Structures are given as C-alpha cells and as structure tokens.
Short mmCIF file of C-alpha atoms in Angstrom, two decimals:
data_model
loop_
_atom_site.label_atom_id
_atom_site.label_comp_id
_atom_site.label_asym_id
_atom_site.label_seq_id
_atom_site.Cartn_x
_atom_site.Cartn_y
_atom_site.Cartn_z
CA UNK T 1 75.34 206.19 127.17
CA UNK T 2 72.43 203.75 126.98
CA UNK T 3 72.66 200.89 124.52
CA UNK T 4 70.00 200.74 121.79
CA UNK T 5 67.33 198.42 123.22
CA UNK T 6 66.77 196.90 119.77
CA UNK T 7 70.19 195.24 119.95
CA UNK T 8 68.98 192.75 122.57
CA UNK T 9 67.17 189.46 122.17
CA UNK T 10 65.25 190.17 125.38
CA UNK T 11 64.29 193.42 127.04
CA UNK T 12 63.98 191.77 130.45
CA UNK T 13 65.00 188.27 131.53
CA UNK T 14 64.89 186.49 134.87
CA UNK T 15 67.56 184.16 136.24
CA UNK T 16 66.51 181.72 138.97
CA UNK T 17 67.85 178.54 140.53
CA UNK T 18 65.08 176.23 141.74
CA UNK T 19 64.55 172.85 143.37
CA UNK T 20 61.27 170.95 143.49
CA UNK T 21 59.12 173.92 142.49
CA UNK T 22 56.82 171.90 140.24
CA UNK T 23 53.73 172.87 142.25
CA UNK T 24 54.47 176.58 142.00
CA UNK T 25 56.53 177.39 138.93
CA UNK T 26 53.67 177.73 136.41
CA UNK T 27 51.96 180.45 138.44
CA UNK T 28 55.30 182.21 138.90
CA UNK T 29 56.13 182.11 135.18
CA UNK T 30 52.67 183.23 134.02
CA UNK T 31 52.65 186.10 136.49
CA UNK T 32 56.03 187.45 135.41
CA UNK T 33 55.14 187.15 131.73
CA UNK T 34 52.29 189.54 132.50
CA UNK T 35 54.76 191.83 134.30
CA UNK T 36 56.97 192.22 131.22
CA UNK T 37 59.51 189.39 131.43
CA UNK T 38 60.48 188.06 127.98
CA UNK T 39 62.64 185.10 128.96
CA UNK T 40 63.60 182.93 131.92
CA UNK T 41 66.90 181.15 132.55
CA UNK T 42 65.95 178.38 134.98
CA UNK T 43 68.68 176.36 136.68
CA UNK T 44 67.43 173.10 138.19
CA UNK T 45 69.14 172.30 141.49
CA UNK T 46 68.60 168.52 141.27
CA UNK T 47 64.81 168.47 141.46
CA UNK T 48 63.12 165.15 142.17
CA UNK T 49 59.56 166.30 141.46
CA UNK T 50 57.88 167.08 138.11
CA UNK T 51 59.35 170.58 137.72
CA UNK T 52 61.09 169.78 134.43
CA UNK T 53 57.84 168.44 132.96
CA UNK T 54 55.96 171.58 134.04
CA UNK T 55 58.65 173.73 132.44
CA UNK T 56 58.71 171.79 129.16
CA UNK T 57 55.86 173.69 127.39
CA UNK T 58 57.67 176.96 128.19
CA UNK T 59 60.93 175.52 126.90
CA UNK T 60 59.16 174.44 123.70
CA UNK T 61 57.68 177.94 123.40
CA UNK T 62 61.20 179.47 123.72
CA UNK T 63 60.21 181.26 126.89
CA UNK T 64 62.45 179.22 129.22
CA UNK T 65 66.06 178.11 128.85
CA UNK T 66 66.41 175.09 131.16
CA UNK T 67 69.74 174.01 132.63
CA UNK T 68 70.30 171.11 134.99
CA UNK T 69 72.69 172.46 137.62
CA UNK T 70 73.54 169.80 140.21
CA UNK T 71 75.39 170.86 143.35
CA UNK T 72 75.91 174.43 142.17
CA UNK T 73 75.85 177.31 144.62
CA UNK T 74 73.36 180.07 143.91
CA UNK T 75 76.01 182.75 143.43
CA UNK T 76 77.92 180.40 141.10
CA UNK T 77 74.83 180.10 138.91
CA UNK T 78 74.31 183.87 138.96
CA UNK T 79 77.90 184.47 137.86
CA UNK T 80 77.58 181.96 135.03
CA UNK T 81 74.34 183.52 133.80
CA UNK T 82 75.83 187.00 133.95
CA UNK T 83 78.78 185.83 131.87
CA UNK T 84 76.76 183.89 129.29
CA UNK T 85 73.72 186.12 128.74
CA UNK T 86 74.64 189.70 129.59
CA UNK T 87 74.80 190.80 125.94
CA UNK T 88 71.48 189.16 125.08
CA UNK T 89 69.34 190.85 127.76
CA UNK T 90 68.94 194.56 128.37
CA UNK T 91 67.96 193.88 131.99
CA UNK T 92 68.21 190.73 134.11
CA UNK T 93 66.39 190.24 137.42
CA UNK T 94 67.96 187.65 139.71
CA UNK T 95 65.18 186.32 141.93
CA UNK T 96 63.83 183.09 143.46
CA UNK T 97 60.76 181.01 142.73
CA UNK T 98 58.93 182.33 145.79
CA UNK T 99 59.43 186.00 144.83
CA UNK T 100 57.00 188.02 142.70
CA UNK T 101 57.94 191.49 141.40
CA UNK T 102 55.17 194.12 141.29
CA UNK T 103 55.72 197.29 139.23
CA UNK T 104 53.47 199.85 140.88
CA UNK T 105 53.47 203.06 138.88
CA UNK T 106 54.25 201.73 135.41
CA UNK T 107 52.71 198.74 133.62
CA UNK T 108 55.90 196.64 133.42
CA UNK T 109 59.01 195.98 135.45
CA UNK T 110 61.39 197.33 132.82
CA UNK T 111 59.41 200.56 132.47
CA UNK T 112 59.88 201.20 136.19
CA UNK T 113 63.59 200.38 135.89
CA UNK T 114 63.92 202.76 132.92
CA UNK T 115 62.22 205.57 134.83
CA UNK T 116 64.48 205.20 137.87
CA UNK T 117 67.81 204.44 136.18
CA UNK T 118 67.69 206.57 133.04
CA UNK T 119 68.57 209.86 134.74
CA UNK T 120 71.89 208.57 136.12
CA UNK T 121 74.39 206.90 133.78
CA UNK T 122 76.25 205.36 136.74
CA UNK T 123 73.10 203.75 138.16
CA UNK T 124 73.43 200.24 136.79
CA UNK T 125 70.93 198.34 138.93
CA UNK T 126 67.62 198.78 140.72
CA UNK T 127 67.53 197.33 144.25
CA UNK T 128 63.96 196.30 145.11
CA UNK T 129 62.77 195.72 148.67
CA UNK T 130 61.05 192.60 149.86
CA UNK T 131 57.60 192.61 151.40
CA UNK T 132 57.49 189.46 153.56
CA UNK T 133 54.36 187.30 153.42
CA UNK T 134 53.35 184.86 156.13
CA UNK T 135 51.39 181.64 156.36
CA UNK T 136 47.90 183.20 156.66
CA UNK T 137 47.80 180.94 159.74
CA UNK T 138 47.49 177.88 157.48
CA UNK T 139 48.71 174.57 158.87
CA UNK T 140 48.16 172.42 155.77
CA UNK T 141 48.63 173.08 152.07
CA UNK T 142 45.69 173.64 149.73
CA UNK T 143 47.25 173.05 146.32
CA UNK T 144 43.95 173.63 144.53
CA UNK T 145 44.69 177.37 144.73
CA UNK T 146 47.72 179.44 143.78
CA UNK T 147 50.21 181.04 146.11
CA UNK T 148 48.89 184.54 145.42
CA UNK T 149 45.34 183.56 146.37
CA UNK T 150 46.26 181.59 149.49
CA UNK T 151 48.67 184.00 151.12
CA UNK T 152 47.41 187.55 151.47
CA UNK T 153 48.87 188.64 154.80
CA UNK T 154 52.23 190.33 155.17
CA UNK T 155 54.33 192.65 157.31
CA UNK T 156 53.26 196.25 157.87
CA UNK T 157 56.46 197.66 156.35
CA UNK T 158 58.88 196.42 153.64
CA UNK T 159 61.87 194.35 154.65
CA UNK T 160 65.32 195.91 154.33
CA UNK T 161 66.57 193.01 152.18
CA UNK T 162 66.66 193.62 148.45
CA UNK T 163 66.85 191.66 145.23
CA UNK T 164 68.12 193.45 142.16
CA UNK T 165 67.32 194.16 138.53
CA UNK T 166 70.63 194.70 136.72
CA UNK T 167 72.18 196.02 133.61
CA UNK T 168 74.22 192.79 133.42
CA UNK T 169 77.00 194.43 131.42
CA UNK T 170 77.94 196.43 134.52
CA UNK T 171 78.32 193.45 136.88
CA UNK T 172 81.79 192.37 137.93
CA UNK T 173 80.68 189.38 140.02
CA UNK T 174 78.16 188.13 142.56
CA UNK T 175 79.28 187.17 146.02
CA UNK T 176 75.76 187.16 147.48
CA UNK T 177 72.39 186.35 145.83
CA UNK T 178 71.13 189.76 146.93
CA UNK T 179 73.98 191.86 145.66
CA UNK T 180 76.70 192.12 143.01
CA UNK T 181 79.95 194.03 142.77
CA UNK T 182 79.81 196.40 139.81
CA UNK T 183 82.47 197.68 137.49
CA UNK T 184 84.21 200.91 138.49
CA UNK T 185 81.90 203.86 139.11
CA UNK T 186 78.68 201.86 138.69
CA UNK T 187 76.27 201.07 141.51
CA UNK T 188 72.74 200.11 142.51
CA UNK T 189 70.03 202.54 143.57
CA UNK T 190 66.70 202.07 145.30
CA UNK T 191 63.33 203.26 143.98
CA UNK T 192 64.08 206.73 145.37
CA UNK T 193 67.30 206.86 143.31
CA UNK T 194 69.46 206.69 146.42
CA UNK T 195 72.78 204.79 146.37
CA UNK T 196 72.67 201.23 147.75
CA UNK T 197 75.73 199.16 148.61
CA UNK T 198 75.19 195.66 149.89
CA UNK T 199 72.14 193.50 150.40
CA UNK T 200 70.15 195.93 152.56
CA UNK T 201 68.26 199.13 151.83
CA UNK T 202 68.17 200.65 155.30
CA UNK T 203 65.34 203.03 154.36
CA UNK T 204 63.03 200.51 152.68
CA UNK T 205 60.11 201.67 150.57
CA UNK T 206 57.80 200.06 148.03
CA UNK T 207 55.85 202.89 146.44
CA UNK T 208 57.13 202.26 142.89
CA UNK T 209 58.16 198.61 142.85
CA UNK T 210 58.33 195.74 145.34
CA UNK T 211 59.02 192.02 145.59
CA UNK T 212 56.44 189.98 147.46
CA UNK T 213 58.38 187.18 149.14
CA UNK T 214 56.34 184.08 149.99
CA UNK T 215 58.99 182.52 152.16
CA UNK T 216 56.76 180.71 154.65
CA UNK T 217 53.60 179.43 152.92
CA UNK T 218 51.73 176.91 155.10
CA UNK T 219 53.36 175.04 157.96
CA UNK T 220 53.25 171.83 155.90
CA UNK T 221 54.96 173.47 152.91
CA UNK T 222 57.53 175.18 155.07
CA UNK T 223 58.60 171.85 156.58
CA UNK T 224 59.04 170.39 153.07
CA UNK T 225 61.05 173.43 151.99
CA UNK T 226 63.38 173.26 154.99
CA UNK T 227 63.94 169.52 154.49
CA UNK T 228 65.17 169.98 150.92
CA UNK T 229 67.67 172.75 151.80
CA UNK T 230 68.55 175.92 149.92
CA UNK T 231 70.66 176.37 146.76
CA UNK T 232 72.78 179.07 148.40
CA UNK T 233 74.28 176.70 150.96
CA UNK T 234 74.60 173.02 151.82
CA UNK T 235 72.90 173.16 155.22
CA UNK T 236 69.25 172.43 155.89
CA UNK T 237 67.51 175.05 158.07
CA UNK T 238 65.49 173.89 161.06
CA UNK T 239 61.76 173.70 160.29
CA UNK T 240 61.06 174.84 163.84
CA UNK T 241 61.84 178.38 162.61
CA UNK T 242 58.23 178.38 161.41
CA UNK T 243 57.45 179.41 164.99
CA UNK T 244 58.77 182.84 163.92
CA UNK T 245 55.95 183.21 161.37
CA UNK T 246 55.63 186.94 161.99
CA UNK T 247 54.48 188.19 158.59
CA UNK T 248 50.70 188.04 159.02
CA UNK T 249 50.07 191.60 160.21
CA UNK T 250 47.98 193.13 157.41
CA UNK T 251 45.94 192.10 154.38
CA UNK T 252 47.63 192.68 151.01
CA UNK T 253 46.38 191.44 147.64
CA UNK T 254 48.37 193.80 145.39
CA UNK T 255 49.71 190.91 143.32
CA UNK T 256 46.23 189.63 142.58
CA UNK T 257 45.01 193.11 141.67
CA UNK T 258 47.99 193.74 139.41
CA UNK T 259 47.62 190.37 137.70
CA UNK T 260 43.92 190.93 137.01
CA UNK T 261 44.63 194.42 135.64
CA UNK T 262 47.27 193.11 133.25
CA UNK T 263 45.03 190.28 132.08
CA UNK T 264 42.20 192.74 131.34
CA UNK T 265 44.57 194.98 129.39
CA UNK T 266 46.04 192.17 127.34
CA UNK T 267 49.50 192.14 128.89
CA UNK T 268 51.81 189.15 128.54
CA UNK T 269 50.48 185.63 128.28
CA UNK T 270 52.09 182.30 127.40
CA UNK T 271 52.73 182.46 123.67
CA UNK T 272 55.73 181.23 121.75
CA UNK T 273 58.47 183.81 121.90
CA UNK T 274 59.66 184.57 118.39
CA UNK T 275 63.09 186.18 118.17
CA UNK T 276 62.75 189.00 115.66
CA UNK T 277 65.90 188.42 113.62
CA UNK T 278 65.07 191.20 111.17
CA UNK T 279 64.74 193.72 114.01
CA UNK T 280 68.08 192.61 115.43
CA UNK T 281 69.75 192.70 112.04
CA UNK T 282 68.38 196.18 111.26
CA UNK T 283 69.51 197.50 114.64
CA UNK T 284 72.96 196.02 114.15
CA UNK T 285 73.31 197.65 110.73
CA UNK T 286 72.08 200.98 112.05
CA UNK T 287 74.55 200.99 114.95
CA UNK T 288 77.52 199.81 112.90
CA UNK T 289 76.87 201.88 109.76
CA UNK T 290 78.80 204.97 110.98
CA UNK T 291 81.82 202.79 111.74
CA UNK T 292 82.11 201.48 108.19
CA UNK T 293 83.72 204.66 106.89
CA UNK T 294 87.05 206.22 107.75
CA UNK T 295 85.45 209.67 107.71
CA UNK T 296 83.57 209.12 110.96
CA UNK T 297 85.04 211.52 113.56
CA UNK T 298 86.85 209.94 116.48
CA UNK T 299 84.40 211.59 118.91
CA UNK T 300 81.72 209.21 117.65
CA UNK T 301 83.41 206.31 119.43
CA UNK T 302 83.59 207.94 122.84
CA UNK T 303 81.25 206.27 125.34
CA UNK T 304 80.29 203.60 122.79
CA UNK T 305 82.30 200.60 123.99
CA UNK T 306 79.35 198.87 125.72
CA UNK T 307 77.27 199.35 122.58
CA UNK T 308 80.02 198.06 120.30
CA UNK T 309 80.68 195.00 122.44
CA UNK T 310 76.93 194.31 122.32
CA UNK T 311 77.07 194.67 118.52
CA UNK T 312 79.95 192.18 118.36
CA UNK T 313 78.07 189.57 120.39
CA UNK T 314 74.90 190.16 118.36
CA UNK T 315 76.83 189.80 115.08
CA UNK T 316 78.25 186.53 116.39
CA UNK T 317 74.77 185.34 117.35
CA UNK T 318 73.26 186.30 113.99
CA UNK T 319 76.12 184.61 112.12
CA UNK T 320 75.35 181.39 113.97
CA UNK T 321 71.55 181.58 113.73
CA UNK T 322 70.38 183.83 110.90
CA UNK T 323 72.92 185.22 108.44
CA UNK T 324 75.06 183.43 105.92
CA UNK T 325 78.69 182.97 106.95
CA UNK T 326 80.04 185.75 104.73
CA UNK T 327 77.61 188.44 105.92
CA UNK T 328 77.93 187.32 109.52
CA UNK T 329 81.72 187.45 109.50
CA UNK T 330 81.70 190.85 107.83
CA UNK T 331 79.53 192.34 110.58
CA UNK T 332 81.44 190.55 113.31
CA UNK T 333 84.74 191.93 112.02
CA UNK T 334 83.20 195.39 111.58
CA UNK T 335 82.15 195.38 115.25
CA UNK T 336 85.64 194.33 116.35
CA UNK T 337 87.20 197.10 114.23
CA UNK T 338 84.86 199.59 115.88
CA UNK T 339 85.83 198.25 119.32
CA UNK T 340 89.48 198.85 118.47
CA UNK T 341 88.77 202.42 117.37
CA UNK T 342 86.82 203.05 120.59
CA UNK T 343 89.85 201.91 122.60
CA UNK T 344 91.89 204.71 121.03
CA UNK T 345 89.55 207.35 122.51
CA UNK T 346 89.11 208.55 126.11
CA UNK T 347 87.37 205.70 127.87
CA UNK T 348 85.95 205.10 131.34
CA UNK T 349 87.26 202.33 133.54
CA UNK T 350 83.95 200.43 133.70
CA UNK T 351 83.91 200.01 129.94
CA UNK T 352 87.53 198.84 129.92
CA UNK T 353 86.70 196.30 132.64
CA UNK T 354 83.81 195.00 130.53
CA UNK T 355 86.13 194.63 127.55
CA UNK T 356 88.81 192.88 129.60
CA UNK T 357 86.24 190.42 130.94
CA UNK T 358 85.44 189.48 127.34
CA UNK T 359 89.03 189.52 126.13
CA UNK T 360 89.60 185.75 126.44
CA UNK T 361 86.75 185.24 123.95
CA UNK T 362 88.00 187.96 121.62
CA UNK T 363 91.52 186.51 121.52
CA UNK T 364 90.22 183.24 120.08
CA UNK T 365 88.77 184.96 116.98
CA UNK T 366 90.81 184.87 113.79
CA UNK T 367 90.53 188.46 112.51
CA UNK T 368 93.52 190.76 111.92
CA UNK T 369 92.09 193.46 114.20
CA UNK T 370 92.26 191.13 117.20
CA UNK T 371 96.02 191.61 117.28
CA UNK T 372 95.53 195.39 117.41
CA UNK T 373 93.03 195.04 120.25
CA UNK T 374 95.48 192.86 122.16
CA UNK T 375 98.35 195.34 121.75
CA UNK T 376 96.14 198.25 122.80
CA UNK T 377 95.08 196.38 125.92
CA UNK T 378 98.73 195.72 126.75
CA UNK T 379 99.18 199.51 126.87
CA UNK T 380 95.95 200.18 128.80
CA UNK T 381 96.29 197.59 131.57
CA UNK T 382 99.37 199.09 133.32
CA UNK T 383 97.57 202.43 133.60
CA UNK T 384 94.59 200.67 135.17
CA UNK T 385 96.85 198.78 137.56
CA UNK T 386 98.37 202.05 138.76
CA UNK T 387 94.90 203.47 139.44
CA UNK T 388 93.84 200.36 141.35
CA UNK T 389 97.02 200.24 143.41
CA UNK T 390 96.73 203.90 144.31
CA UNK T 391 93.23 203.16 145.64
CA UNK T 392 94.34 200.01 147.52
CA UNK T 393 92.36 197.79 145.15
CA UNK T 394 94.96 195.08 145.26
CA UNK T 395 92.81 192.21 144.04
CA UNK T 396 91.98 194.11 140.84
CA UNK T 397 95.64 195.06 140.44
CA UNK T 398 96.87 191.48 140.81
CA UNK T 399 94.23 190.16 138.40
CA UNK T 400 95.18 192.76 135.79
CA UNK T 401 98.85 191.84 136.15
CA UNK T 402 98.02 188.19 135.41
CA UNK T 403 96.03 189.27 132.36
CA UNK T 404 98.87 191.47 131.17
CA UNK T 405 101.35 188.58 131.39
CA UNK T 406 98.98 186.40 129.35
CA UNK T 407 98.61 189.06 126.67
CA UNK T 408 102.34 189.52 126.39
CA UNK T 409 102.79 185.77 125.91
CA UNK T 410 100.21 185.87 123.10
CA UNK T 411 101.99 188.88 121.61
CA UNK T 412 105.27 186.94 121.27
CA UNK T 413 103.68 184.21 119.20
#
C-alpha cells in the first residue's frame, strides 16, 4: 500500500558523493531541479577545489544538504543516507555528478517512476540504464560551455549498467553503488517493468527514462579525473584508459532538448525550497485520525506499517521544528500506538524488517507503548528466524538472533 505522498518533506531527492566537481556541479543541480528533484544530499569526498563555495547558495536556499565525508566509501555514504533520510523522501535517486537523468514520456522523474512502479506493490525501485557519452574527440577542456553542450556524442545503444531510483524504505543495504539489497519480497524493475537483480539490465532500453553518463569528457578532464581517484575505491585508475574512448558513435542532444522544454514550460528553477509545515501537519493528522479511537476496526491497520512508521518520523520532525512540545509528543505517541496495533495484525516480512531496522531508535523513546512494541517484537522475531533458516538465509537469521537477545535484556530491566 503506497504511503500518502503528502507525508514526505521531499517527493524526490538525490544522494551523491562528489570530489572536486566545482566546475560542473551548478549545471548538474540546475538540470535536475528542472527534472523534478526537490532536494540534494551532497557528500563531499575531501574536495580541494571551490565545490563547497559553488554549493553554498543552494545550501542557503535549502535545496542542498552538504556533508563533509572524508575517506568514506561510496556504498558507506549510500547506506548512511538511506538510514537517515528514508522517511523524509518519497523517492531517492543515488547517482553521481557526471550522470543526468532524462524522463522521456512524463515531465518529471518521479512521474515516470510512479507510472512504472505503481502497478506492482513489490516493485520498490526503478533501475535506469546508462547511455554512455564520449569525448566528442576533444583533447582540451572548454570550460566556457556546459557539459551538455560540449558532449553530444554517445553509444548507439544503452549500456547494461543501471543506477536506481528507490523507495528508500524498502532498502536493506547497499553493497554496490549500482544496486541495493531490498527487504523481503521487494525488488527493482526496469522501465519495461521486468525484474532486475544486480547492477546490470541485460536487455537495456531507454524509451521511458535514461541516465546520460558523461564519464569521459575531454582528454584533459579525464586525466584530472583519473588522478583524483574515485569515491568507491582507494585506487586511482590509469588515465591511459582514455584510449578506449568508444562512446562517440552517434549525435544525441536529448538532455539539451529536455532542458529547454522544461525551461519554456516553467519547470523547476533555483528558488528557496520552503518546507510546507502546514501540509505535513495536515497530512499527519489525516493519516493518524482513524487511529485515535478504539472503534477503528483491526483491518484498518493491515498493510499500514510503512505509513505509520513514516507518521512517527514525521511527528518527531514536526515536534523538533514546528509544533509545541505537547502537541508534538501527543502525535508522536499516537503514531507509536498505531505501530503497536499494526504489529498485532497479519503483516508482511518486508514491513517487519523495516520496523526492526528502526527499533534501536524506538527503544530510546520514553513512552509506555514502547514496552509493548518491544514485547511484541520478541514474539515476532523467532518466527522470522525460522523462515530465514528454512530458506538458508543464515545472515538474516543470525542478525535477528542478536537483536532478540538485546530485546530480552531490555525486557528484564
């Protein structure tokens, strides 16, 4: 069951880790604002250029959240962002600073994702193919023009590699920047709604959505990029790989055309992003209202755990940023009570996994219902462990056993 989109601070956010992208990041940000992105979580991998200064106006406008992230692996950053922001963003795209997403049959990225994912409740992510762009046979860099203007030649067919737009509440963890492991029963699909597992879509297509990947740029820029290394490993690739600059086969200016179309139709633009607290508050009240009476039938809570967890995190956010302490605590406790009642109903494993991933945070809250949630989880976890063991999912089984031991220790206190 889809979560009410009005419960989120952002409809679509982007997470990216970058290093020394000061020459490029403004074009990248402005483009994706036109494409429907509401917010960017930028992790700075020890830049030595002016990237932070370029980002500052966007930070001031509440469009970018900037984090200095020295020596962090790309997947580490992705896992942190998933953990910290998954209840604030309806969708999150995890991409790099040389990747531009083009929605092709709908005006915005999230509208394409909605169209493809909405018909399948287990489809939790949209895997989008790369289209690789080459150097346009340029030896030196002409920084007077943007990337989209300078590089208009690419491969004849899409690359099999994908980057992904996620429902972040369905992600278990990242082990690869291209791919995440989802909670039980959830998975990624491609634009044709076909199941994708891993970092490759072996039947690549880009009729509905694509990522233009400007990996090479000019020979001069490629040498600089290789010298600085990548955030997904500690090695520095050999700049001689530029000799494999194969992606200059055909002309392609789709990004430029899309950008001009959005500008003409008034899409996006760099304006200060104002969080609509009243909208969030109204949505929270609307979603929690049925839970404030004992007469609500138990069936109401079935399939609602993701929504109720989102309500809890929103109530916490509003208590800290908008509501007075009394009103905020009332709504926060109401959401936790509703979570407890949802746990007493038939529940799918993915929703339980989401709850268990948040349980350490819940256990620190001083509301009476937290004890009931803890005891209920103590009863649920052994049943999950049996399911995982019967399917040879030993890592999940061992992790749940550790969690169960922790809960039992809490229960004795």
